[in-house]
Amino acid sequence: MAKTLMLLPGDGIGPEVMVETRKIIEWANTRGADIKIKEGLVGGASYDAFGKPLSDETLKLCRECDAVLLGAVGGPKWNNVDYAVRPEAGLLRLRKELDLFANLRPAIVFDALIDASTLKPEIVKGLDILIVRELTGGVYFGEPRGIEDLGNGERRGFNTQTYTSSEIKRVGRVAFELARKRRGKVTSCEKANVMESGKLWREEITALHAEYKDVQLEHMYADNCAMQLLRNPSQFDVIVTDNLFGDILSDEAAMLTGSLGMLPSAALGAPGSPGLYEPVHGSAPDIAGQGKANPLATILSFAMCLRYSLGQPALADAIEEAVRSVLDKGTRTSDIMAKGSREVSTSQMGDALIAELKTAQAKAA
Ligand code: NAD
């Protein structure tokens, strides 16, 4: 059955990396994916056209699709625009309106890029971690919050860390389901030793585990997890954690891989609602329009989209395998360039990937 994918290229290098991703979408369609594409404006591009970073019409189209693939938003051109209509506000609105409560951030170290990590090769070799971060609750949204004047020149800033059972269970479920399709292990991180919300988190995840006995569950304090990610990251498969700890741990895990241009992400809501897929990087205004952008993070985000929203896990595997082969052959955009490799432009990287996918297809036939 046909699936609909909404493309939101956005600003800066967003449109450039999306052009390359379109090539891969077209390839997927030759392999039976049957994806219908729609396209819209988001971020600064939408602000310039409609005076707002996400129009109601575009939002409606996103809701009607099976998934949304976004490039990047923002740039110096909109630095003086009001916060409420800044490019980034469009992305935040999209995440909120689609109720995307689970953020998936894989950290994969490709053998060919092992030297890009700041950690020793033997520590990061073969690394494949998936961090599932709760995205719509916790201390970033909890009430009460604010800064109050206590008099005598003293002020108090406060935020509230808050989670309900259902908020914990729905993100826990995502983590257990994903672990089932991977190596079958979930590490749940909180600070149950010092925070009541952490105690509840641990109790709810433990109770939920009864439905997922085939998955191994371990609990870990978030500070220990931060340390273990550097000491022995290969012990992890899926890590599930709250909004604040997930924000920090996912950036730490991402940097184990060493290159922003390679990092995909997904944000998922309730089953059946559209997921949002986007590279972790921003709009990179410093290299926009120069053909230097690495399109692989967006292409790998599309692979995640095939796996989690479009029901095509085999095509997702094929794309990830092709990325691995292209890198092994020394084809690199400037951000991941190494001695002895061949530097290519954004579009040459897209073409190299298509050639690799076709070669692999011919070999398999
Ligand atoms: P950035 O991720 O855009 O760039 C950081 C550095 O990494 C730059 O030197 C850039 O050239 C490089 N880089 C990033 N992606 C690359 C790629 N695919 N290939 C090669 N090099 C790449 O972060 P920034 O400079 O802090 O932010 C620039 C703009 O992007 C800001 O307006 C910011 O608000 C916005 N931003 C948007 C998102 C998003 O859309 N999700 C995320 C982060 C930042």
PDB file of C-alpha atoms and ligand atoms in Angstrom, residues 13 72-75 88 91 260-261 278 280-287 292-294 335, ligand 1:
ATOM      1  CA  ILE A  13      22.109  23.028   3.790  1.00  0.00           C
ATOM      2  CA  ALA A  72      17.329  21.711   9.003  1.00  0.00           C
ATOM      3  CA  VAL A  73      16.064  25.116  10.059  1.00  0.00           C
ATOM      4  CA  GLY A  74      17.595  28.445  11.041  1.00  0.00           C
ATOM      5  CA  GLY A  75      20.376  30.779  10.069  1.00  0.00           C
ATOM      6  CA  GLU A  88      13.398  27.004  15.384  1.00  0.00           C
ATOM      7  CA  LEU A  91      10.324  22.781  14.509  1.00  0.00           C
ATOM      8  CA  LEU A 260      27.832  15.589  13.076  1.00  0.00           C
ATOM      9  CA  GLY A 261      27.221  15.020   9.362  1.00  0.00           C
ATOM     10  CA  GLU A 278      15.726  14.568  10.798  1.00  0.00           C
ATOM     11  CA  VAL A 280      20.964  15.876  14.266  1.00  0.00           C
ATOM     12  CA  HIS A 281      22.933  18.701  12.622  1.00  0.00           C
ATOM     13  CA  GLY A 282      21.644  22.221  11.983  1.00  0.00           C
ATOM     14  CA  SER A 283      21.490  24.321   8.833  1.00  0.00           C
ATOM     15  CA  ALA A 284      25.294  24.871   8.719  1.00  0.00           C
ATOM     16  CA  PRO A 285      25.142  28.406   7.260  1.00  0.00           C
ATOM     17  CA  ASP A 286      28.966  28.453   7.073  1.00  0.00           C
ATOM     18  CA  ILE A 287      28.952  25.891   4.237  1.00  0.00           C
ATOM     19  CA  LYS A 292      30.181  20.684   0.888  1.00  0.00           C
ATOM     20  CA  ALA A 293      27.365  19.372   3.085  1.00  0.00           C
ATOM     21  CA  ASN A 294      27.413  15.729   4.039  1.00  0.00           C
ATOM     22  CA  ASP A 335      33.690  17.026   7.119  1.00  0.00           C
TER      23      ASP A 335
HETATM   24  P1  NAD B   1      25.237  23.221  12.764  1.00  0.00           P
HETATM   25  O1  NAD B   1      24.935  21.790  13.075  1.00  0.00           O
HETATM   26  O2  NAD B   1      24.421  23.837  11.695  1.00  0.00           O
HETATM   27  O3  NAD B   1      26.791  23.359  12.365  1.00  0.00           O
HETATM   28  C1  NAD B   1      27.856  23.070  13.261  1.00  0.00           C
HETATM   29  C2  NAD B   1      29.143  22.779  12.444  1.00  0.00           C
HETATM   30  O4  NAD B   1      29.028  21.494  11.838  1.00  0.00           O
HETATM   31  C3  NAD B   1      29.363  23.761  11.308  1.00  0.00           C
HETATM   32  O5  NAD B   1      30.733  24.005  11.164  1.00  0.00           O
HETATM   33  C4  NAD B   1      28.829  23.060  10.082  1.00  0.00           C
HETATM   34  O6  NAD B   1      29.456  23.438   8.872  1.00  0.00           O
HETATM   35  C5  NAD B   1      29.117  21.590  10.420  1.00  0.00           C
HETATM   36  N1  NAD B   1      28.099  20.712   9.839  1.00  0.00           N
HETATM   37  C6  NAD B   1      26.827  20.541  10.283  1.00  0.00           C
HETATM   38  N2  NAD B   1      26.166  19.690   9.497  1.00  0.00           N
HETATM   39  C7  NAD B   1      27.021  19.317   8.530  1.00  0.00           C
HETATM   40  C8  NAD B   1      26.906  18.454   7.402  1.00  0.00           C
HETATM   41  N3  NAD B   1      25.775  17.778   7.118  1.00  0.00           N
HETATM   42  N4  NAD B   1      27.990  18.314   6.606  1.00  0.00           N
HETATM   43  C9  NAD B   1      29.142  18.958   6.858  1.00  0.00           C
HETATM   44  N5  NAD B   1      29.314  19.783   7.917  1.00  0.00           N
HETATM   45  C10 NAD B   1      28.249  19.969   8.742  1.00  0.00           C
HETATM   46  O7  NAD B   1      25.075  24.020  14.136  1.00  0.00           O
HETATM   47  P2  NAD B   1      25.157  25.599  14.419  1.00  0.00           P
HETATM   48  O8  NAD B   1      26.207  26.206  13.545  1.00  0.00           O
HETATM   49  O9  NAD B   1      25.227  25.719  15.876  1.00  0.00           O
HETATM   50  O10 NAD B   1      23.732  26.153  13.970  1.00  0.00           O
HETATM   51  C11 NAD B   1      23.462  26.764  12.707  1.00  0.00           C
HETATM   52  C12 NAD B   1      21.960  27.023  12.598  1.00  0.00           C
HETATM   53  O11 NAD B   1      21.263  25.782  12.633  1.00  0.00           O
HETATM   54  C13 NAD B   1      21.404  27.869  13.739  1.00  0.00           C
HETATM   55  O12 NAD B   1      20.441  28.750  13.211  1.00  0.00           O
HETATM   56  C14 NAD B   1      20.749  26.848  14.648  1.00  0.00           C
HETATM   57  O13 NAD B   1      19.689  27.377  15.393  1.00  0.00           O
HETATM   58  C15 NAD B   1      20.251  25.848  13.635  1.00  0.00           C
HETATM   59  N6  NAD B   1      20.076  24.472  14.167  1.00  0.00           N
HETATM   60  C16 NAD B   1      19.018  23.787  13.658  1.00  0.00           C
HETATM   61  C17 NAD B   1      18.829  22.481  14.045  1.00  0.00           C
HETATM   62  C18 NAD B   1      17.684  21.735  13.411  1.00  0.00           C
HETATM   63  O14 NAD B   1      17.176  22.156  12.404  1.00  0.00           O
HETATM   64  N7  NAD B   1      17.300  20.602  13.969  1.00  0.00           N
HETATM   65  C19 NAD B   1      19.708  21.847  14.925  1.00  0.00           C
HETATM   66  C20 NAD B   1      20.816  22.571  15.394  1.00  0.00           C
HETATM   67  C21 NAD B   1      20.990  23.901  14.991  1.00  0.00           C
END
